[in-house]
């Protein structure tokens, strides 16, 4: 989270879209990041967990894994006014079945994406990000798009991504709606 987060929030408001922001909770020690998360919550967005320190969770023993999740839960709850995150996305997308089961014991549902425009790469351009999302939409009936709120190219691509999705007759849903649809199939 940083000043670009507010630009993302403004775009989402403009298009009346709700998003899920997955947070590495160690970042909440910075007052600017804490304020951005509070603002996302105030605007009706969902806050999920990336763990505490954005580590590859598959490389942690059970005790360290539990500590990572517990610290993250506490830090996020403090910022969200007591609301516990319901969703967990594994940093780097690496996760095992035993981790998924362990996360359930913390009340967390594991979420992953199937559209990754790799906006985090230094070389990622607005055009490349939009093209990747559009290509993935052609291949998949639905999807969860992973974008990062850190990069100017993501901010500039977001309106076009939303327009492209809508122009193709697709609906943009909250994470709750997406997962409910999957669970009902």
Backbone as JSON, one array per atom type, in Angstrom:
{
  "sequence": "XXXXXXXXXXXXXXXXXXXXXXXXXXXXXXXXXXXXXXXXXXXXXXXXXXXXXXXXXXXXXXXXXXXXXXXXXXXXXXXXXXXXXXXXXXXXXXXXXXXXXXXXXXXXXXXXXXXXXXXXXXXXXXXXXXXXXXXXXXXXXXXXXXXXXXXXXXXXXXXXXXXXXXXXXXXXXXXXXXXXXXXXX",
  "N": [[0.84, -1.18, 0.0], [0.52, 2.17, -0.8], [0.79, 5.6, -1.9], [-0.26, 5.2, -4.43], [-2.3, 3.44, -4.02], [-4.56, 4.91, -3.32], [-5.22, 6.04, -5.76], [-5.99, 3.75, -7.16], [-8.2, 3.03, -5.58], [-9.87, 5.22, -6.12], [-10.39, 4.85, -8.87], [-11.72, 2.38, -8.79], [-13.98, 3.17, -7.34], [-15.09, 5.0, -9.16], [-15.91, 3.27, -11.21], [-17.62, 1.7, -9.83], [-16.79, -0.75, -8.6], [-15.92, -3.44, -6.52], [-13.12, -4.6, -4.74], [-10.65, -7.0, -3.63], [-8.13, -6.57, -1.37], [-5.12, -7.95, -0.77], [-3.02, -8.23, 1.93], [0.29, -7.93, 3.1], [0.98, -8.23, 6.28], [3.05, -7.08, 7.82], [3.55, -4.66, 6.67], [1.71, -2.96, 7.69], [2.7, -1.65, 9.86], [3.66, 0.73, 9.05], [2.38, 3.91, 9.08], [1.2, 5.17, 6.86], [0.5, 3.05, 5.2], [-1.26, 1.71, 6.89], [-3.29, 3.64, 7.03], [-4.16, 3.62, 4.37], [-5.23, 1.04, 4.12], [-7.31, 1.21, 5.98], [-8.84, 3.11, 4.64], [-9.54, 1.69, 2.33], [-11.19, -0.26, 3.48], [-13.17, 1.41, 4.53], [-14.31, 2.25, 2.16], [-15.6, 0.02, 1.38], [-14.26, -2.27, 0.48], [-12.74, -5.54, 0.47], [-10.45, -6.97, 2.77], [-7.8, -9.12, 2.61], [-5.45, -11.7, 3.6], [-1.94, -11.97, 3.13], [-0.28, -13.31, 4.67], [2.12, -12.61, 7.27], [4.77, -11.67, 6.64], [5.16, -11.91, 3.89], [6.35, -14.3, 2.94], [7.54, -17.34, 1.4], [5.36, -19.67, 2.02], [5.45, -22.43, 1.92], [7.94, -23.14, 2.71], [8.1, -22.98, 5.39], [8.14, -24.31, 8.73], [5.62, -26.02, 10.69], [5.15, -24.59, 13.1], [6.27, -22.02, 12.58], [4.72, -21.34, 10.38], [2.13, -21.21, 11.54], [2.61, -19.08, 13.35], [3.14, -17.0, 11.54], [0.63, -16.72, 10.32], [-1.04, -16.17, 12.54], [0.11, -13.73, 13.53], [-0.37, -12.11, 11.35], [-3.19, -12.15, 11.21], [-3.85, -10.85, 13.65], [-2.65, -8.28, 13.26], [-4.02, -7.32, 11.0], [-6.65, -7.33, 11.95], [-6.5, -5.33, 13.9], [-6.31, -3.05, 12.35], [-8.58, -3.11, 10.78], [-10.67, -2.65, 12.44], [-11.35, -4.81, 14.02], [-12.34, -6.75, 12.34], [-11.83, -9.93, 11.13], [-9.68, -11.27, 8.66], [-11.08, -13.13, 5.94], [-10.0, -14.41, 3.84], [-7.14, -15.88, 2.3], [-4.25, -15.44, 0.4], [-1.61, -17.09, -1.03], [1.71, -15.97, -0.87], [3.59, -15.61, -3.84], [2.11, -17.6, -4.95], [2.53, -20.16, -4.07], [1.55, -23.03, -2.48], [0.41, -25.7, -0.4], [-1.65, -28.66, -0.1], [-1.89, -29.43, 2.58], [-1.39, -27.01, 3.81], [-3.58, -25.52, 2.97], [-5.59, -26.86, 4.35], [-4.73, -26.35, 6.97], [-5.01, -23.58, 7.06], [-7.77, -23.39, 7.03], [-8.37, -24.02, 9.65], [-7.8, -21.67, 10.87], [-9.85, -20.19, 10.07], [-9.68, -19.25, 7.51], [-10.15, -18.97, 4.04], [-8.64, -20.26, 1.2], [-7.46, -18.46, -1.55], [-6.75, -18.15, -4.96], [-5.37, -16.84, -7.97], [-6.23, -16.79, -11.47], [-5.56, -15.23, -13.49], [-2.84, -13.51, -14.32], [-1.35, -10.74, -15.0], [1.24, -9.99, -14.62], [2.02, -7.49, -13.62], [3.82, -6.59, -11.82], [6.37, -6.72, -12.81], [9.25, -4.86, -13.71], [9.33, -4.05, -16.33], [6.75, -4.12, -17.24], [4.15, -2.88, -19.17], [1.38, -0.61, -19.59], [-0.14, -1.36, -21.82], [0.66, -4.07, -22.2], [-0.31, -5.24, -19.86], [-3.1, -4.88, -20.11], [-3.53, -6.36, -22.47], [-2.8, -8.95, -21.66], [-4.78, -9.54, -19.74], [-7.06, -9.44, -21.39], [-6.51, -11.54, -23.19], [-6.47, -13.73, -21.45], [-9.13, -13.66, -20.69], [-10.37, -14.51, -23.0], [-9.68, -17.17, -23.02], [-10.71, -18.24, -20.69], [-13.75, -18.79, -18.91], [-14.34, -17.44, -16.59], [-12.62, -15.53, -14.05], [-10.08, -14.76, -11.62], [-8.39, -11.91, -11.19], [-5.1, -10.95, -10.63], [-3.73, -8.07, -9.53], [-1.44, -5.46, -8.71], [-1.21, -2.8, -6.39], [0.84, -1.01, -6.56], [2.07, 0.07, -8.79], [2.48, 2.46, -11.4], [1.81, 1.68, -14.04], [-0.15, -0.23, -13.65], [-2.19, 1.27, -12.53], [-2.79, 2.99, -14.68], [-3.68, 1.08, -16.5], [-5.94, -0.05, -15.36], [-8.61, 1.23, -15.71], [-9.09, 0.62, -18.46], [-9.01, -2.16, -18.37], [-11.28, -2.75, -16.81], [-13.28, -1.64, -18.47], [-12.93, -3.27, -20.76], [-13.6, -5.82, -19.78], [-16.3, -5.43, -19.16], [-17.3, -4.62, -21.65], [-17.16, -6.97, -23.04], [-19.28, -8.29, -22.07], [-19.05, -9.4, -19.6], [-19.29, -9.76, -16.04], [-18.16, -7.97, -13.24], [-17.32, -9.14, -10.18], [-17.49, -9.34, -6.57], [-15.1, -10.9, -4.38], [-16.41, -12.6, -2.63], [-18.78, -13.19, -4.07], [-17.68, -14.43, -6.35], [-16.45, -16.75, -5.28], [-18.63, -17.99, -4.1], [-20.08, -18.67, -6.36], [-18.37, -20.58, -7.49], [-18.37, -22.51, -5.48], [-20.98, -23.37, -5.65], [-21.08, -24.81, -7.96]],
  "CA": [[0.0, 0.0, 0.0], [1.2, 3.47, -0.81], [-0.09, 6.64, -2.46], [-0.95, 4.69, -5.62], [-3.5, 2.74, -3.57], [-5.68, 5.85, -3.38], [-5.61, 6.14, -7.18], [-6.74, 2.52, -7.45], [-9.5, 3.15, -4.91], [-10.69, 6.2, -6.86], [-10.83, 4.21, -10.12], [-12.73, 1.38, -8.42], [-15.2, 3.93, -7.0], [-15.64, 5.56, -10.4], [-16.55, 2.19, -11.96], [-18.47, 0.96, -8.89], [-16.22, -2.1, -8.5], [-15.32, -3.78, -5.23], [-11.94, -5.45, -4.9], [-10.04, -7.56, -2.43], [-6.73, -6.2, -1.22], [-4.39, -8.9, 0.06], [-2.04, -7.43, 2.64], [1.38, -8.48, 3.92], [0.64, -7.45, 7.48], [4.18, -6.31, 8.36], [3.49, -3.32, 6.09], [0.76, -2.14, 8.45], [3.45, -0.88, 10.86], [3.81, 2.06, 8.45], [1.11, 4.63, 9.25], [0.6, 5.44, 5.54], [-0.12, 1.79, 4.76], [-2.42, 1.5, 7.76], [-4.34, 4.57, 6.61], [-4.69, 3.17, 3.08], [-6.08, -0.13, 4.38], [-8.54, 1.73, 6.61], [-9.62, 3.77, 3.6], [-10.11, 0.62, 1.49], [-12.29, -0.83, 4.26], [-14.21, 2.44, 4.58], [-14.96, 2.3, 0.85], [-16.34, -1.22, 1.16], [-13.46, -3.33, -0.12], [-12.37, -6.65, 1.34], [-9.02, -7.1, 3.08], [-7.36, -10.49, 2.8], [-4.1, -11.86, 4.14], [-0.81, -12.59, 2.42], [0.62, -13.68, 5.75], [2.7, -11.45, 7.92], [5.99, -11.11, 6.05], [5.23, -12.22, 2.45], [7.32, -15.37, 2.77], [7.08, -18.57, 0.76], [4.8, -20.42, 3.15], [5.79, -23.85, 1.8], [9.27, -23.33, 3.29], [8.01, -22.79, 6.83], [7.65, -25.43, 9.51], [4.25, -25.79, 11.19], [5.15, -23.55, 14.13], [6.49, -20.73, 11.92], [3.53, -21.1, 9.55], [1.07, -20.75, 12.45], [2.98, -17.76, 13.86], [2.97, -16.08, 10.42], [-0.8, -16.49, 10.14], [-1.56, -15.51, 13.75], [0.57, -12.34, 13.54], [-1.08, -11.42, 10.28], [-4.58, -11.99, 11.63], [-3.91, -9.81, 14.69], [-2.32, -6.97, 12.7], [-5.11, -6.88, 10.11], [-7.81, -7.03, 12.8], [-6.29, -4.03, 14.56], [-6.52, -1.98, 11.37], [-9.93, -3.19, 10.2], [-11.68, -2.48, 13.48], [-11.71, -6.11, 14.59], [-12.77, -7.72, 11.32], [-10.82, -10.92, 10.79], [-9.69, -11.61, 7.24], [-11.69, -14.42, 5.6], [-9.31, -14.98, 2.7], [-5.67, -15.93, 2.29], [-3.59, -15.74, -0.86], [-0.22, -17.44, -0.74], [2.73, -15.24, -1.61], [4.19, -16.34, -4.96], [1.19, -18.64, -5.41], [2.98, -21.48, -3.63], [0.75, -23.52, -1.35], [0.19, -27.15, -0.41], [-2.96, -29.08, 0.41], [-1.86, -29.4, 4.05], [-1.48, -25.61, 4.21], [-4.98, -25.14, 2.76], [-6.33, -27.41, 5.5], [-4.32, -25.64, 8.18], [-5.61, -22.25, 6.98], [-9.18, -23.54, 7.4], [-8.46, -24.0, 11.11], [-7.73, -20.25, 11.24], [-11.03, -19.54, 9.5], [-9.3, -18.62, 6.25], [-10.37, -19.68, 2.78], [-7.52, -19.99, 0.3], [-7.82, -17.88, -2.83], [-5.66, -17.97, -5.91], [-5.76, -16.14, -9.19], [-5.94, -17.49, -12.71], [-5.15, -14.21, -14.45], [-1.7, -12.8, -13.75], [-0.73, -9.94, -16.04], [2.62, -9.73, -14.22], [2.19, -6.04, -13.53], [4.9, -6.32, -10.88], [7.65, -6.65, -13.52], [9.69, -3.49, -14.01], [9.12, -3.75, -17.74], [5.33, -4.24, -17.59], [3.54, -1.65, -19.66], [-0.09, -0.58, -19.55], [-0.64, -2.14, -22.97], [0.9, -5.5, -21.94], [-1.21, -5.66, -18.78], [-4.44, -4.96, -20.7], [-3.53, -7.47, -23.44], [-2.78, -10.21, -20.9], [-6.12, -9.76, -19.17], [-7.98, -9.72, -22.5], [-6.19, -12.88, -23.69], [-6.94, -14.69, -20.44], [-10.59, -13.66, -20.74], [-10.76, -15.32, -24.16], [-9.42, -18.58, -22.71], [-11.43, -18.66, -19.48], [-15.1, -18.25, -18.73], [-14.28, -16.5, -15.48], [-11.28, -15.47, -13.51], [-9.67, -13.85, -10.56], [-7.25, -11.18, -11.72], [-4.18, -10.44, -9.62], [-3.04, -6.83, -9.85], [-0.77, -4.85, -7.56], [-1.53, -1.37, -6.28], [2.11, -0.31, -6.39], [2.72, 0.46, -10.03], [1.75, 3.38, -12.27], [1.26, 0.99, -15.22], [-1.39, -0.88, -13.22], [-3.19, 2.33, -12.38], [-3.22, 3.46, -16.0], [-4.35, -0.02, -17.2], [-7.16, -0.49, -14.68], [-9.87, 1.61, -16.37], [-9.25, -0.14, -19.71], [-9.33, -3.55, -17.99], [-12.69, -2.77, -16.4], [-14.09, -1.42, -19.68], [-12.81, -4.47, -21.61], [-14.4, -6.88, -19.16], [-17.73, -5.08, -19.31], [-17.63, -4.59, -23.07], [-17.29, -8.36, -23.46], [-20.47, -8.85, -21.45], [-18.72, -10.05, -18.34], [-19.63, -9.02, -14.83], [-17.1, -7.92, -12.24], [-17.95, -9.53, -8.91], [-16.64, -9.37, -5.38], [-14.51, -12.22, -4.12], [-17.47, -13.42, -2.03], [-19.65, -13.67, -5.15], [-16.92, -15.36, -7.2], [-16.26, -18.02, -4.59], [-19.95, -18.61, -3.92], [-20.42, -19.27, -7.65], [-17.53, -21.77, -7.64], [-18.84, -23.49, -4.5], [-22.29, -23.89, -6.07], [-20.95, -25.64, -9.16]],
  "C": [[0.88, 1.25, 0.0], [0.26, 4.48, -1.47], [-0.83, 6.15, -3.7], [-2.23, 3.94, -5.24], [-4.72, 3.65, -3.67], [-6.16, 6.05, -4.82], [-6.42, 4.93, -7.59], [-8.13, 2.6, -6.83], [-10.43, 4.12, -5.64], [-11.22, 5.6, -8.16], [-11.92, 3.18, -9.82], [-14.05, 2.06, -8.06], [-15.88, 4.44, -8.27], [-16.43, 4.5, -11.19], [-17.48, 1.33, -11.1], [-18.08, -0.52, -8.82], [-15.65, -2.28, -7.11], [-14.2, -4.79, -5.47], [-11.54, -6.05, -3.56], [-8.57, -7.18, -2.44], [-6.09, -7.21, -0.27], [-3.16, -8.18, 0.61], [-0.98, -8.32, 3.29], [1.38, -7.63, 5.18], [1.81, -6.68, 8.08], [4.14, -4.87, 7.84], [2.56, -2.39, 6.86], [1.44, -1.35, 9.57], [3.7, 0.54, 10.36], [2.45, 2.76, 8.48], [0.43, 4.92, 7.91], [-0.11, 4.19, 5.01], [-1.36, 1.49, 5.58], [-3.58, 2.38, 7.33], [-4.97, 4.13, 5.28], [-5.6, 1.96, 3.25], [-7.39, 0.32, 5.02], [-9.44, 2.39, 5.58], [-10.27, 2.74, 2.67], [-11.31, -0.01, 2.2], [-13.46, 0.16, 4.29], [-15.0, 2.49, 3.27], [-15.63, 0.97, 0.47], [-15.57, -2.35, 0.49], [-13.09, -4.37, 0.93], [-10.86, -6.65, 1.55], [-8.74, -8.57, 3.36], [-5.92, -10.51, 3.28], [-3.16, -12.5, 3.14], [0.18, -13.14, 3.45], [1.21, -12.42, 6.36], [3.83, -10.84, 7.09], [6.2, -11.44, 4.58], [6.33, -13.23, 2.16], [6.69, -16.52, 2.0], [6.65, -19.5, 1.88], [5.15, -21.91, 3.1], [7.15, -24.15, 2.42], [9.28, -23.18, 4.8], [7.6, -24.08, 7.52], [6.29, -25.05, 10.1], [4.2, -24.64, 12.19], [5.33, -22.16, 13.5], [5.31, -20.35, 11.03], [2.41, -20.54, 10.42], [1.35, -19.35, 12.97], [2.77, -16.7, 12.78], [1.49, -15.72, 10.24], [-1.39, -15.74, 11.34], [-1.17, -14.03, 13.81], [-0.17, -11.52, 12.49], [-2.52, -11.14, 10.68], [-4.72, -10.84, 12.65], [-3.67, -8.41, 14.1], [-3.45, -6.44, 11.81], [-6.34, -6.53, 10.93], [-7.69, -5.68, 13.47], [-6.63, -2.88, 13.62], [-7.96, -1.96, 10.85], [-11.03, -3.06, 11.25], [-12.19, -3.8, 14.03], [-12.15, -7.15, 13.59], [-11.6, -8.64, 10.96], [-10.84, -11.17, 9.28], [-10.33, -12.98, 7.03], [-10.88, -15.16, 4.55], [-7.8, -14.88, 2.84], [-5.21, -16.23, 0.87], [-2.13, -15.97, -0.56], [0.73, -16.56, -1.55], [3.36, -16.15, -2.66], [3.31, -17.46, -5.49], [1.57, -20.04, -4.97], [2.23, -21.89, -2.37], [0.56, -25.03, -1.51], [-1.19, -27.46, 0.15], [-2.99, -29.04, 1.93], [-1.96, -27.95, 4.56], [-2.92, -25.12, 4.05], [-5.82, -25.62, 3.94], [-5.99, -26.69, 6.78], [-4.96, -24.24, 8.21], [-7.09, -22.29, 7.36], [-9.34, -23.48, 8.91], [-8.34, -22.57, 11.67], [-8.93, -19.47, 10.71], [-10.75, -18.84, 8.18], [-9.58, -19.54, 5.06], [-9.24, -19.28, 1.84], [-8.05, -19.52, -1.06], [-6.58, -17.83, -3.7], [-6.22, -17.28, -7.13], [-5.52, -17.06, -10.39], [-5.64, -16.51, -13.84], [-4.05, -13.39, -13.77], [-1.01, -12.01, -14.85], [0.7, -9.49, -15.71], [2.95, -8.24, -14.18], [3.32, -5.65, -12.59], [6.27, -6.24, -11.57], [7.98, -5.2, -13.85], [9.36, -3.07, -15.44], [7.65, -3.78, -18.16], [4.76, -2.89, -18.01], [2.02, -1.75, -19.53], [-0.67, -1.49, -20.63], [-0.49, -3.65, -22.74], [-0.06, -6.03, -20.88], [-2.62, -5.84, -19.33], [-4.54, -6.16, -21.64], [-3.56, -8.82, -22.73], [-4.15, -10.53, -20.33], [-7.1, -10.14, -20.27], [-7.75, -11.14, -23.05], [-6.69, -13.95, -22.73], [-8.47, -14.78, -20.44], [-11.09, -14.52, -21.9], [-10.65, -16.81, -23.85], [-10.29, -19.12, -21.57], [-12.8, -18.02, -19.42], [-15.14, -17.22, -17.61], [-12.86, -16.48, -14.93], [-11.14, -14.53, -12.35], [-8.37, -13.22, -11.03], [-6.4, -10.68, -10.56], [-3.48, -9.2, -10.17], [-2.44, -6.29, -8.56], [-1.03, -3.35, -7.56], [-0.29, -0.5, -6.15], [2.61, 0.4, -7.63], [1.87, 1.4, -10.88], [1.14, 2.69, -13.5], [-0.03, 0.26, -14.87], [-2.51, 0.15, -13.11], [-3.7, 2.77, -13.74], [-3.96, 2.37, -16.77], [-5.72, -0.33, -16.63], [-8.46, -0.02, -15.35], [-10.13, 0.82, -17.66], [-9.59, -1.6, -19.42], [-10.81, -3.66, -17.64], [-13.6, -2.6, -17.62], [-14.1, -2.65, -20.59], [-13.67, -5.6, -21.07], [-15.88, -6.63, -19.39], [-18.16, -5.09, -20.78], [-17.84, -6.01, -23.63], [-18.46, -9.07, -22.77], [-20.21, -9.59, -20.15], [-19.07, -9.13, -17.18], [-18.44, -9.06, -13.88], [-17.76, -8.12, -10.88], [-16.95, -9.43, -7.77], [-16.09, -10.79, -5.2], [-15.54, -13.16, -3.49], [-18.37, -14.01, -3.1], [-18.94, -14.69, -6.03], [-16.81, -16.73, -6.53], [-17.57, -18.73, -4.32], [-20.37, -19.3, -5.22], [-19.65, -20.56, -7.88], [-18.05, -22.88, -6.71], [-20.17, -24.12, -4.9], [-22.23, -24.74, -7.32], [-20.41, -27.01, -8.84]]
}
